[in-house]
Coordinates of C-alpha atoms in Angstrom, one line a residue:
M1 CA 0.0 0.0 0.0
F2 CA 1.9 3.1 1.2
L3 CA 5.2 1.4 0.4
D4 CA 4.1 1.1 -3.2
F5 CA 3.4 4.9 -3.3
M6 CA 6.8 5.5 -1.6
S7 CA 8.6 3.3 -4.0
E8 CA 7.2 5.3 -6.9
V9 CA 8.3 8.6 -5.2
E10 CA 11.8 7.1 -4.7
G11 CA 12.0 6.2 -8.3
L12 CA 10.9 9.6 -9.5
L13 CA 13.4 11.3 -7.2
K14 CA 16.3 9.1 -8.2
S15 CA 15.6 9.7 -11.9
A16 CA 15.5 13.4 -11.3
L17 CA 18.7 13.4 -9.3
D18 CA 20.4 11.4 -12.1
R19 CA 19.3 13.9 -14.7
C20 CA 20.6 16.8 -12.5
G21 CA 23.9 14.9 -11.8
F22 CA 23.2 15.1 -8.1
A23 CA 24.3 12.3 -5.8
P24 CA 23.2 12.5 -2.1
E25 CA 25.3 10.8 0.5
A26 CA 24.3 7.1 0.8
G27 CA 22.7 6.0 4.0
I28 CA 19.4 5.4 5.7
N29 CA 16.6 7.6 4.1
S30 CA 19.2 9.3 1.8
L31 CA 16.3 11.0 0.0
G32 CA 15.0 12.7 3.1
L33 CA 11.5 11.2 2.8
E34 CA 9.1 12.0 5.6
L35 CA 5.4 12.2 6.4
T36 CA 4.1 15.7 6.8
P37 CA 0.8 17.5 7.3
H38 CA 1.5 19.5 4.1
A39 CA 1.7 16.5 1.7
D40 CA 1.3 12.7 1.6
L41 CA 5.1 12.4 1.4
A42 CA 7.8 15.1 1.4
S43 CA 11.5 15.1 0.5
S44 CA 14.1 17.3 2.2
V45 CA 16.9 15.9 0.0
A46 CA 17.9 19.4 -1.0
F47 CA 19.1 20.2 2.5
R48 CA 21.5 17.2 2.3
L49 CA 22.9 18.3 -1.1
A50 CA 23.3 22.0 -0.2
P51 CA 26.7 21.7 1.7
V52 CA 28.2 19.7 -1.3
L53 CA 26.7 21.8 -4.1
K54 CA 27.3 25.1 -2.4
K55 CA 23.8 26.2 -3.4
S56 CA 20.7 27.1 -1.4
P57 CA 18.3 24.2 -0.7
A58 CA 15.5 26.0 -2.4
A59 CA 17.5 26.4 -5.6
I60 CA 18.5 22.7 -5.6
A61 CA 14.9 21.7 -4.9
G62 CA 13.8 23.8 -7.9
E63 CA 16.2 22.0 -10.2
I64 CA 15.1 18.6 -9.0
H65 CA 11.5 19.5 -9.5
Q66 CA 12.1 20.5 -13.1
A67 CA 13.8 17.2 -13.7
I68 CA 11.1 14.9 -12.3
P69 CA 9.5 12.7 -14.9
H70 CA 5.8 13.3 -15.7
E71 CA 4.6 9.8 -16.0
F72 CA 2.9 8.7 -12.7
R73 CA 1.1 5.6 -11.5
Y74 CA 0.1 6.6 -8.0
V75 CA 1.3 10.2 -7.8
E76 CA -1.2 12.9 -8.5
K77 CA 1.2 15.8 -8.5
V78 CA 4.6 17.1 -7.2
E79 CA 4.7 20.5 -5.7
L80 CA 7.7 22.7 -5.0
A81 CA 7.5 24.3 -1.5
G82 CA 10.7 26.3 -1.0
P83 CA 13.4 23.7 -0.2
Y84 CA 10.9 20.8 0.0
L85 CA 9.4 18.6 -2.7
N86 CA 5.8 17.5 -1.8
F87 CA 4.2 14.4 -3.3
F88 CA 0.4 13.7 -3.4
M89 CA -1.5 10.5 -4.0
N90 CA -3.9 10.2 -6.9
R91 CA -7.4 8.7 -6.9
A92 CA -6.2 5.4 -8.5
F93 CA -4.0 4.9 -5.5
L94 CA -6.7 5.6 -3.0
N95 CA -9.1 3.2 -4.7
A96 CA -6.3 0.5 -4.8
V97 CA -5.8 0.9 -1.1
L98 CA -9.5 0.5 -0.4
N99 CA -9.8 -2.6 -2.5
Q100 CA -6.7 -4.2 -1.0
A101 CA -7.8 -3.5 2.6
L102 CA -11.0 -5.4 1.9
A103 CA -9.1 -8.6 1.5
D104 CA -8.4 -10.9 4.5
N105 CA -4.6 -11.1 3.7
A106 CA -4.2 -7.5 2.9
W107 CA -1.1 -6.9 5.0
T108 CA 1.7 -9.3 4.2
G109 CA 5.2 -8.0 4.6
R110 CA 8.2 -8.1 2.2
M111 CA 10.9 -9.1 4.6
N112 CA 12.1 -12.7 4.8
E113 CA 14.8 -12.8 7.4
K114 CA 15.1 -15.4 10.1
V115 CA 15.0 -13.6 13.5
I116 CA 15.5 -14.7 17.0
V117 CA 13.9 -12.4 19.7
E118 CA 14.9 -13.2 23.3
H119 CA 12.6 -11.5 25.8
T120 CA 11.4 -11.9 29.4
S121 CA 14.0 -14.5 30.5
A122 CA 13.2 -13.8 34.2
N123 CA 15.1 -15.8 36.8
P124 CA 12.9 -18.8 37.8
D125 CA 13.0 -17.8 41.5
G126 CA 9.6 -16.2 41.7
P127 CA 6.7 -14.6 39.8
L128 CA 7.1 -11.9 37.2
H129 CA 6.9 -8.3 38.6
V130 CA 5.9 -5.0 37.0
G131 CA 9.4 -4.5 35.6
H132 CA 9.3 -7.8 33.8
I133 CA 6.0 -6.8 32.2
R134 CA 7.6 -4.2 30.0
N135 CA 10.3 -6.6 28.8
S136 CA 7.6 -9.2 27.9
V137 CA 5.2 -6.8 26.2
I138 CA 7.9 -5.0 24.2
G139 CA 9.4 -8.4 23.2
D140 CA 6.2 -10.0 22.2
T141 CA 5.0 -7.0 20.3
L142 CA 8.3 -6.9 18.3
V143 CA 7.8 -10.6 17.6
R144 CA 4.4 -9.9 16.2
I145 CA 5.6 -6.8 14.2
L146 CA 8.5 -8.8 12.7
R147 CA 6.2 -11.6 11.7
R148 CA 3.7 -9.1 10.1
A149 CA 6.7 -7.7 8.2
G150 CA 7.3 -11.1 6.7
C151 CA 10.1 -12.5 9.0
S152 CA 10.3 -16.0 10.4
V153 CA 10.6 -15.3 14.1
D154 CA 11.6 -17.6 17.0
A155 CA 10.5 -16.0 20.4
Q156 CA 13.0 -17.4 22.9
Y157 CA 13.2 -17.5 26.7
Y158 CA 16.7 -17.9 28.1
V159 CA 16.5 -19.9 31.3
N160 CA 18.9 -19.0 34.1
D161 CA 19.2 -22.4 35.7
M162 CA 22.9 -22.2 36.8
G163 CA 23.0 -19.0 38.9
R164 CA 23.1 -18.5 42.6
Q165 CA 19.4 -17.6 42.6
E166 CA 18.4 -21.1 41.4
A167 CA 20.9 -22.7 43.8
M168 CA 19.1 -20.8 46.7
V169 CA 15.7 -22.1 45.3
V170 CA 17.0 -25.7 45.6
V171 CA 18.3 -25.1 49.1
G172 CA 15.0 -23.5 50.0
C173 CA 13.1 -26.5 48.7
D174 CA 15.3 -28.8 50.8
H175 CA 14.6 -26.8 54.0
F176 CA 11.1 -25.5 53.5
Q177 CA 7.8 -27.0 52.3
L178 CA 6.3 -25.6 49.0
D179 CA 2.9 -24.1 49.5
S180 CA -0.1 -25.2 47.4
I181 CA -0.4 -21.9 45.6
K182 CA 0.5 -20.8 42.1
A183 CA 3.9 -22.4 41.3
D184 CA 6.0 -19.3 40.8
H185 CA 4.7 -17.7 44.0
A186 CA 5.4 -20.9 45.9
I187 CA 9.0 -20.9 44.6
A188 CA 9.4 -17.3 45.6
R189 CA 8.4 -18.1 49.2
V190 CA 11.0 -20.8 49.7
Y191 CA 13.6 -18.6 47.9
I192 CA 12.9 -15.7 50.2
A193 CA 12.9 -18.0 53.3
A194 CA 16.2 -19.5 52.3
N195 CA 17.8 -16.0 51.9
K196 CA 16.4 -15.0 55.3
E197 CA 17.7 -18.1 56.9
M198 CA 21.2 -17.5 55.4
E199 CA 21.4 -14.2 57.4
A200 CA 21.4 -16.2 60.6
N201 CA 23.0 -19.4 59.2
P202 CA 26.0 -18.8 56.9
A203 CA 26.1 -22.5 56.1
I204 CA 23.2 -22.0 53.8
R205 CA 25.5 -20.0 51.5
E206 CA 27.9 -23.0 51.5
E207 CA 25.0 -25.3 50.5
A208 CA 24.2 -23.0 47.6
D209 CA 27.8 -22.9 46.5
R210 CA 27.9 -26.7 46.6
V211 CA 24.7 -26.9 44.5
I212 CA 26.3 -24.6 41.8
Q213 CA 29.4 -26.8 41.6
L214 CA 27.6 -30.1 41.5
Y215 CA 25.1 -28.9 39.0
E216 CA 27.8 -27.6 36.6
A217 CA 29.6 -30.9 37.1
G218 CA 26.4 -32.8 36.1
D219 CA 25.6 -34.5 39.4
P220 CA 22.4 -36.4 38.6
D221 CA 20.6 -35.9 42.0
V222 CA 21.3 -32.1 42.0
T223 CA 20.5 -31.9 38.3
A224 CA 17.1 -33.5 38.9
K225 CA 16.4 -31.1 41.8
V226 CA 17.4 -27.9 39.9
Q227 CA 15.5 -28.8 36.7
S228 CA 12.4 -29.8 38.6
A229 CA 12.3 -26.5 40.5
V230 CA 13.0 -24.5 37.3
R231 CA 10.2 -26.2 35.4
Y232 CA 7.8 -25.7 38.3
A233 CA 8.6 -22.0 38.5
I234 CA 8.4 -21.4 34.7
G235 CA 5.0 -23.2 34.6
G236 CA 3.7 -20.4 36.9
I237 CA 5.4 -17.7 34.8
E238 CA 3.9 -19.1 31.6
Q239 CA 0.4 -18.8 33.2
T240 CA 1.0 -15.1 33.8
L241 CA 2.4 -14.5 30.3
Q242 CA -0.7 -16.2 28.8
R243 CA -2.9 -13.8 30.7
M244 CA -1.2 -11.0 28.6
N245 CA -1.4 -13.1 25.4
I246 CA 2.3 -13.8 25.4
R247 CA 3.9 -17.1 24.4
H248 CA 7.4 -18.3 23.7
D249 CA 8.3 -20.6 20.9
S250 CA 11.4 -22.2 22.5
Y251 CA 13.3 -22.3 25.8
H252 CA 17.1 -22.5 26.0
W253 CA 18.8 -23.3 29.3
E254 CA 22.2 -21.9 30.3
S255 CA 23.3 -25.5 31.1
E256 CA 22.9 -26.5 27.5
F257 CA 26.0 -24.4 26.6
V258 CA 28.1 -25.8 29.5
R259 CA 27.1 -29.4 28.7
D260 CA 27.9 -29.2 25.0
G261 CA 31.4 -27.6 25.6
S262 CA 30.4 -24.2 24.1
V263 CA 31.3 -22.3 27.3
A264 CA 34.8 -23.9 27.4
E265 CA 35.3 -23.0 23.7
I266 CA 34.4 -19.4 24.4
V267 CA 36.8 -19.1 27.3
E268 CA 39.6 -20.8 25.2
S269 CA 39.0 -18.4 22.3
L270 CA 39.0 -15.3 24.6
E271 CA 42.3 -16.5 26.2
K272 CA 43.9 -16.3 22.8
T273 CA 43.2 -12.6 22.6
G274 CA 45.9 -11.9 25.2
L275 CA 43.3 -9.9 27.2
V276 CA 42.5 -12.7 29.7
A277 CA 44.3 -13.3 33.0
W278 CA 43.7 -14.6 36.5
D279 CA 43.2 -11.7 38.9
E280 CA 42.0 -11.7 42.5
G281 CA 41.0 -15.4 42.3
S282 CA 39.0 -15.3 39.1
L283 CA 39.7 -15.4 35.3
Q284 CA 39.0 -12.0 33.9
L285 CA 38.8 -10.3 30.5
D286 CA 40.3 -6.8 30.4
L287 CA 38.3 -4.5 28.2
N288 CA 39.9 -1.2 29.4
D289 CA 41.0 -0.5 25.8
Y290 CA 37.3 -0.6 24.8
G291 CA 36.1 1.9 27.4
F292 CA 35.2 -0.5 30.2
E293 CA 37.1 0.0 33.5
K294 CA 35.4 -3.0 35.1
K295 CA 36.8 -6.3 34.0
M296 CA 34.6 -9.1 32.8
V297 CA 34.8 -12.2 35.1
L298 CA 34.7 -15.4 33.0
K299 CA 35.4 -18.1 35.6
R300 CA 35.4 -18.4 39.4
A301 CA 38.4 -19.7 41.4
N302 CA 36.6 -23.0 41.8
G303 CA 36.3 -23.4 38.0
T304 CA 32.6 -22.7 37.6
S305 CA 31.4 -20.4 34.9
L306 CA 29.4 -17.2 35.2
Y307 CA 26.2 -15.9 33.6
I308 CA 28.1 -13.7 31.2
T309 CA 30.3 -16.6 30.0
R310 CA 27.3 -18.7 29.3
D311 CA 25.5 -15.8 27.7
L312 CA 28.4 -15.4 25.2
A313 CA 27.9 -19.0 24.2
Y314 CA 24.2 -18.5 23.8
H315 CA 24.7 -15.5 21.7
R316 CA 27.2 -17.3 19.5
W317 CA 24.5 -20.0 18.9
K318 CA 21.9 -17.3 18.2
S319 CA 24.1 -15.6 15.7
A320 CA 24.8 -18.9 13.9
N321 CA 21.1 -19.7 13.7
S322 CA 19.6 -16.4 12.6
D323 CA 19.9 -13.5 10.2
R324 CA 19.0 -11.1 13.1
S325 CA 19.2 -11.6 16.8
V326 CA 17.3 -9.2 19.1
D327 CA 17.7 -8.9 22.9
I328 CA 15.2 -7.0 25.1
L329 CA 17.0 -5.8 28.2
G330 CA 16.4 -3.5 31.1
A331 CA 18.4 -0.3 31.6
D332 CA 20.3 -2.0 34.5
H333 CA 21.9 -4.3 31.8
K334 CA 23.5 -1.5 29.8
L335 CA 27.0 -2.1 31.2
V336 CA 26.9 -5.9 30.9
S337 CA 25.3 -5.6 27.4
G338 CA 28.1 -3.3 26.3
Q339 CA 30.8 -5.7 27.6
L340 CA 29.0 -8.7 25.9
R341 CA 29.0 -7.0 22.5
V342 CA 32.7 -6.1 22.7
A343 CA 33.5 -9.7 23.7
L344 CA 31.4 -11.0 20.8
G345 CA 33.4 -8.7 18.5
L346 CA 36.6 -10.2 19.8
L347 CA 35.2 -13.7 19.0
G348 CA 34.2 -12.6 15.5
V349 CA 30.5 -13.2 16.3
R350 CA 27.8 -10.9 15.0
E351 CA 26.5 -8.7 17.8
P352 CA 22.8 -8.8 18.8
E353 CA 20.5 -5.8 18.2
V354 CA 19.7 -4.7 21.7
V355 CA 16.5 -2.9 22.8
I356 CA 17.2 -1.2 26.2
F357 CA 14.1 -0.2 28.1
E358 CA 13.6 2.0 31.0
F359 CA 11.4 0.8 33.8
V360 CA 7.7 0.9 34.3
S361 CA 6.7 1.7 37.9
L362 CA 3.6 1.9 40.1
P363 CA 2.9 4.4 42.9
T364 CA 3.9 1.9 45.6
G365 CA 6.7 -0.4 46.7
S366 CA 10.0 -1.9 46.1
M367 CA 10.3 -4.8 43.6
S368 CA 13.1 -6.8 45.2
T369 CA 12.3 -10.5 45.2
R370 CA 15.1 -11.1 47.7
K371 CA 13.4 -9.3 50.5
G372 CA 9.9 -10.3 49.4
K373 CA 8.7 -6.8 48.7
F374 CA 7.4 -6.6 45.2
I375 CA 4.2 -6.1 43.2
S376 CA 3.7 -9.2 41.1
A377 CA 2.4 -9.1 37.6
D378 CA -0.5 -11.3 38.8
E379 CA -1.5 -8.8 41.4
L380 CA -1.5 -6.0 38.8
L381 CA -3.5 -8.0 36.3
D382 CA -6.0 -9.0 39.0
E383 CA -6.5 -5.3 40.0
V384 CA -6.8 -4.2 36.4
E385 CA -9.3 -7.0 35.6
K386 CA -11.4 -5.9 38.6
Q387 CA -11.5 -2.3 37.5
A388 CA -12.2 -3.4 33.9
M389 CA -15.2 -5.4 35.1
E390 CA -16.7 -2.3 36.7
E391 CA -16.2 -0.3 33.5
V392 CA -17.8 -3.1 31.3
R393 CA -20.6 -3.8 33.7
A394 CA -21.5 0.0 33.8
R395 CA -21.7 0.0 30.0
R396 CA -23.4 -3.4 29.5
P397 CA -25.5 -4.0 32.7
D398 CA -27.8 -6.5 31.0
E399 CA -25.2 -8.9 29.8
S400 CA -24.4 -12.3 31.3
P401 CA -21.7 -12.7 34.0
E402 CA -19.8 -14.9 31.5
F403 CA -19.8 -12.2 28.8
L404 CA -18.8 -9.5 31.3
K405 CA -16.0 -11.6 32.7
E406 CA -14.5 -12.4 29.3
V407 CA -14.7 -8.9 27.9
A408 CA -13.2 -7.5 31.2
R409 CA -10.3 -10.0 30.8
Q410 CA -9.6 -9.0 27.2
V411 CA -10.0 -5.3 28.0
A412 CA -7.6 -5.6 31.0
S413 CA -4.9 -7.5 29.1
G414 CA -5.1 -5.0 26.2
A415 CA -5.0 -2.0 28.6
V416 CA -1.8 -3.2 30.2
R417 CA -0.1 -4.1 27.0
Y418 CA -1.0 -0.8 25.2
D419 CA -0.2 1.4 28.2
V420 CA 3.3 -0.3 28.4
V421 CA 4.1 -0.3 24.7
K422 CA 2.8 3.2 23.8
V423 CA 5.8 4.8 25.4
S424 CA 9.2 4.7 23.6
A425 CA 11.3 2.0 25.3
D426 CA 14.0 4.4 26.3
K427 CA 11.6 6.5 28.4
A428 CA 10.5 5.6 31.9
T429 CA 6.8 5.3 32.5
T430 CA 4.3 4.9 35.3
F431 CA 1.3 2.6 34.8
D432 CA -2.0 4.3 35.7
W433 CA -4.9 1.9 35.4
K434 CA -7.5 4.7 35.4
Q435 CA -6.0 6.2 32.2
A436 CA -5.3 2.7 30.7
L437 CA -9.0 1.8 31.0
D438 CA -10.5 5.0 29.8
F439 CA -12.8 4.2 27.0
E440 CA -13.2 7.8 25.9
K441 CA -9.5 8.7 25.7
L442 CA -6.5 7.4 23.8
S443 CA -6.2 3.9 25.4
A444 CA -6.5 0.3 24.3
P445 CA -10.2 0.2 25.2
F446 CA -10.8 3.2 23.0
I447 CA -9.2 1.4 20.0
Q448 CA -11.0 -1.8 20.8
Y449 CA -14.3 0.1 21.0
S450 CA -13.6 1.6 17.6
H451 CA -13.2 -1.8 16.1
A452 CA -16.4 -3.0 17.9
R453 CA -18.2 0.0 16.5
A454 CA -17.1 -0.8 12.9
C455 CA -18.3 -4.4 13.5
S456 CA -21.7 -3.1 14.6
I457 CA -22.0 -1.0 11.5
L458 CA -21.3 -4.0 9.3
R459 CA -23.7 -6.2 11.1
K460 CA -26.5 -3.7 10.5
G461 CA -25.7 -3.0 6.8
E462 CA -24.6 -5.8 4.4
Q463 CA -22.1 -4.5 2.0
S464 CA -22.2 -5.7 -1.6
E465 CA -19.1 -6.5 -3.6
K466 CA -19.8 -3.7 -6.1
F467 CA -19.3 -0.1 -4.9
Q468 CA -18.1 3.2 -6.3
A469 CA -14.9 4.1 -4.5
D470 CA -14.8 7.4 -6.3
L471 CA -17.7 8.6 -4.2
L472 CA -15.5 8.7 -1.1
V473 CA -14.3 12.3 -1.5
S474 CA -14.9 14.0 1.8
D475 CA -11.9 15.1 3.9
Y476 CA -12.7 12.4 6.6
E477 CA -13.2 9.6 4.1
V478 CA -9.9 10.4 2.2
A479 CA -8.0 10.8 5.5
L480 CA -9.2 7.4 6.7
I481 CA -8.1 5.7 3.4
K482 CA -4.7 7.4 3.7
K483 CA -4.3 6.3 7.3
I484 CA -5.2 2.7 6.4
A485 CA -2.6 2.9 3.7
Q486 CA 0.1 3.7 6.2
F487 CA 0.0 0.4 8.0
D488 CA 2.7 -1.3 6.0
L489 CA 5.0 1.7 6.3
V490 CA 4.6 1.7 10.1
I491 CA 5.2 -2.0 10.3
D492 CA 8.3 -1.8 8.0
R493 CA 9.8 1.0 10.1
A494 CA 9.0 -0.6 13.4
A495 CA 10.5 -3.8 12.3
C496 CA 13.7 -2.2 11.0
E497 CA 14.1 0.2 13.9
L498 CA 12.7 -2.2 16.6
K499 CA 10.4 0.5 18.0
P500 CA 7.0 -1.0 18.7
H501 CA 5.6 2.3 20.1
H502 CA 5.3 3.5 16.4
L503 CA 2.6 0.9 16.0
A504 CA 0.8 1.9 19.2
T505 CA 0.8 5.5 18.0
Y506 CA -0.6 4.4 14.6
A507 CA -3.3 2.4 16.3
R508 CA -4.5 5.4 18.2
E509 CA -4.4 7.6 15.0
L510 CA -6.3 5.0 13.0
A511 CA -9.0 4.8 15.6
E512 CA -9.3 8.5 15.8
S513 CA -9.5 8.7 12.0
F514 CA -12.3 6.1 11.9
N515 CA -14.3 7.8 14.6
L516 CA -14.1 11.1 12.7
F517 CA -15.3 9.3 9.6
Y518 CA -18.1 7.7 11.6
R519 CA -19.2 11.0 13.0
Y520 CA -19.2 13.1 9.9
S521 CA -20.0 10.5 7.2
P522 CA -23.2 8.7 8.0
V523 CA -23.1 5.2 6.7
L524 CA -26.4 3.5 7.1
D525 CA -28.5 6.6 6.4
A526 CA -26.7 7.6 3.2
S527 CA -28.1 7.2 -0.3
F528 CA -27.8 3.7 -1.7
E529 CA -24.6 4.3 -3.8
L530 CA -22.9 6.3 -1.1
R531 CA -24.0 3.8 1.5
E532 CA -22.4 1.0 -0.3
A533 CA -19.1 2.9 -0.7
R534 CA -19.1 3.9 3.0
L535 CA -19.8 0.4 4.0
A536 CA -16.8 -0.7 2.0
L537 CA -14.7 1.9 3.8
A538 CA -16.1 0.8 7.2
K539 CA -15.1 -2.8 6.4
A540 CA -11.6 -1.7 5.3
A541 CA -11.2 0.2 8.5
R542 CA -12.5 -2.7 10.5
N543 CA -9.9 -5.0 8.9
A544 CA -7.1 -2.4 9.5
L545 CA -8.1 -2.0 13.2
R546 CA -8.3 -5.7 13.7
T547 CA -4.9 -6.4 12.1
T548 CA -3.3 -3.5 14.1
L549 CA -4.8 -4.7 17.4
E550 CA -3.7 -8.3 16.7
T551 CA -0.2 -7.2 15.9
L552 CA -0.1 -5.3 19.2
G553 CA -1.3 -8.6 20.9
I554 CA -4.6 -7.0 21.9
S555 CA -8.0 -8.7 21.3
A556 CA -10.1 -7.2 18.5
L557 CA -13.4 -7.5 20.3
E558 CA -16.5 -7.4 18.1
T559 CA -18.8 -6.3 20.9
M560 CA -18.0 -4.7 24.2

């Protein structure tokens, strides 16, 4: 859709630049194409050429404008606006967009890369908390965006089964009884109890150290205990993720890369760089020449590996099994992530693309699992579902309890996901359930309700296959068609730049555009020919809203 229009604009500009003998510096968006309120697409390429040609941008733009070919497929006209070149869509393009959007498979991407996205990867020592939610939602939304863009994506969970946290879980299970509550919460209780016991009994730490050594050595009894506890905790974590419509395709355990010799190979390869030496009882990699004062510890004095060493092996595996590898990491991982990328460079391994996110917070509380003071994702979801139930019941008091419960569940999940992902990952955010559940403002329920309204229109008016698209000429009708057209552009950019908030912004704008159309362009009360055309546009908008919501991992409810 929009990418077809953009492709034609790119061709026209390149042809004109060739005729003028101008060559802009190569790079991302070298033609300076951007969306603007003044045109359907604008080019600021003249600004990029000005320093080289020693001319004013306006003069350069004028020369390019004169050289643009006059044969168009989707372009109506090209206007010169000072230093800018403004391109406008023609009616044939608008009609093509509408017809394409009526198809069930309208939005299929052009990318074909094999991508691994690792997200969540929370330690299996307790339930997910609010901080994990942002990791999971950003990761899952990127998985969906990349798939919509045409990529083959494997959503992976990297299981930390060899760290001290898991050793303390095993010690806790040996000393304390697991409660008959949700699995990840039960694990958290014994983990917290073991840490508390360690404060009074230092022997607990020795037990944990022994578990680490025996597990890395492959002791069968300890291995059985560790893996049983890990699977039990992850079972509970999966239940929480499913409440947010999040699923992983595969799980990879740290121990895999110790058992198959990958970690030993990584250490051996790094030793050959001449930057590795024993210091203060551990084997360390000196990255001072790369801007890191703190050395990277690769191996403890007792010979056991560390998380970073195993992570290097995992990333080498991901690089070998993908075209792109994406990590979703909290801001507290910036240092370690930087060290990891440098170490991978020393190993000749392709670095991952890293999305660093700032944290989402609530008005209350610490989130330290060690001291038992945290707000779990389950508690947050329970509260949001409770509030969503009140909102839905107020709107639909005559519906059955089953209907209200299901809609409240879908609305709550969507509200959490949208409120988390609508903010750029590099900005901190605070989750406010009142704003997230506001049906009248720019929230997930607002977008879901727009979809449900479109469904309602289509239930009341059956649209025929024949309609006159040329009748859709009002400002609101044309604006909606153009907004529908932009979906593939938004997906393409979000997939390339790994910025899912672009899609959240688009979803809001699409819903707003549909609501303006609905308000100012009566559908069911219009004359027959206009009614048929507006029903077609309502269906196209419904399809676009549904696809956008599904790509955001939010249910496209047909009634609410």
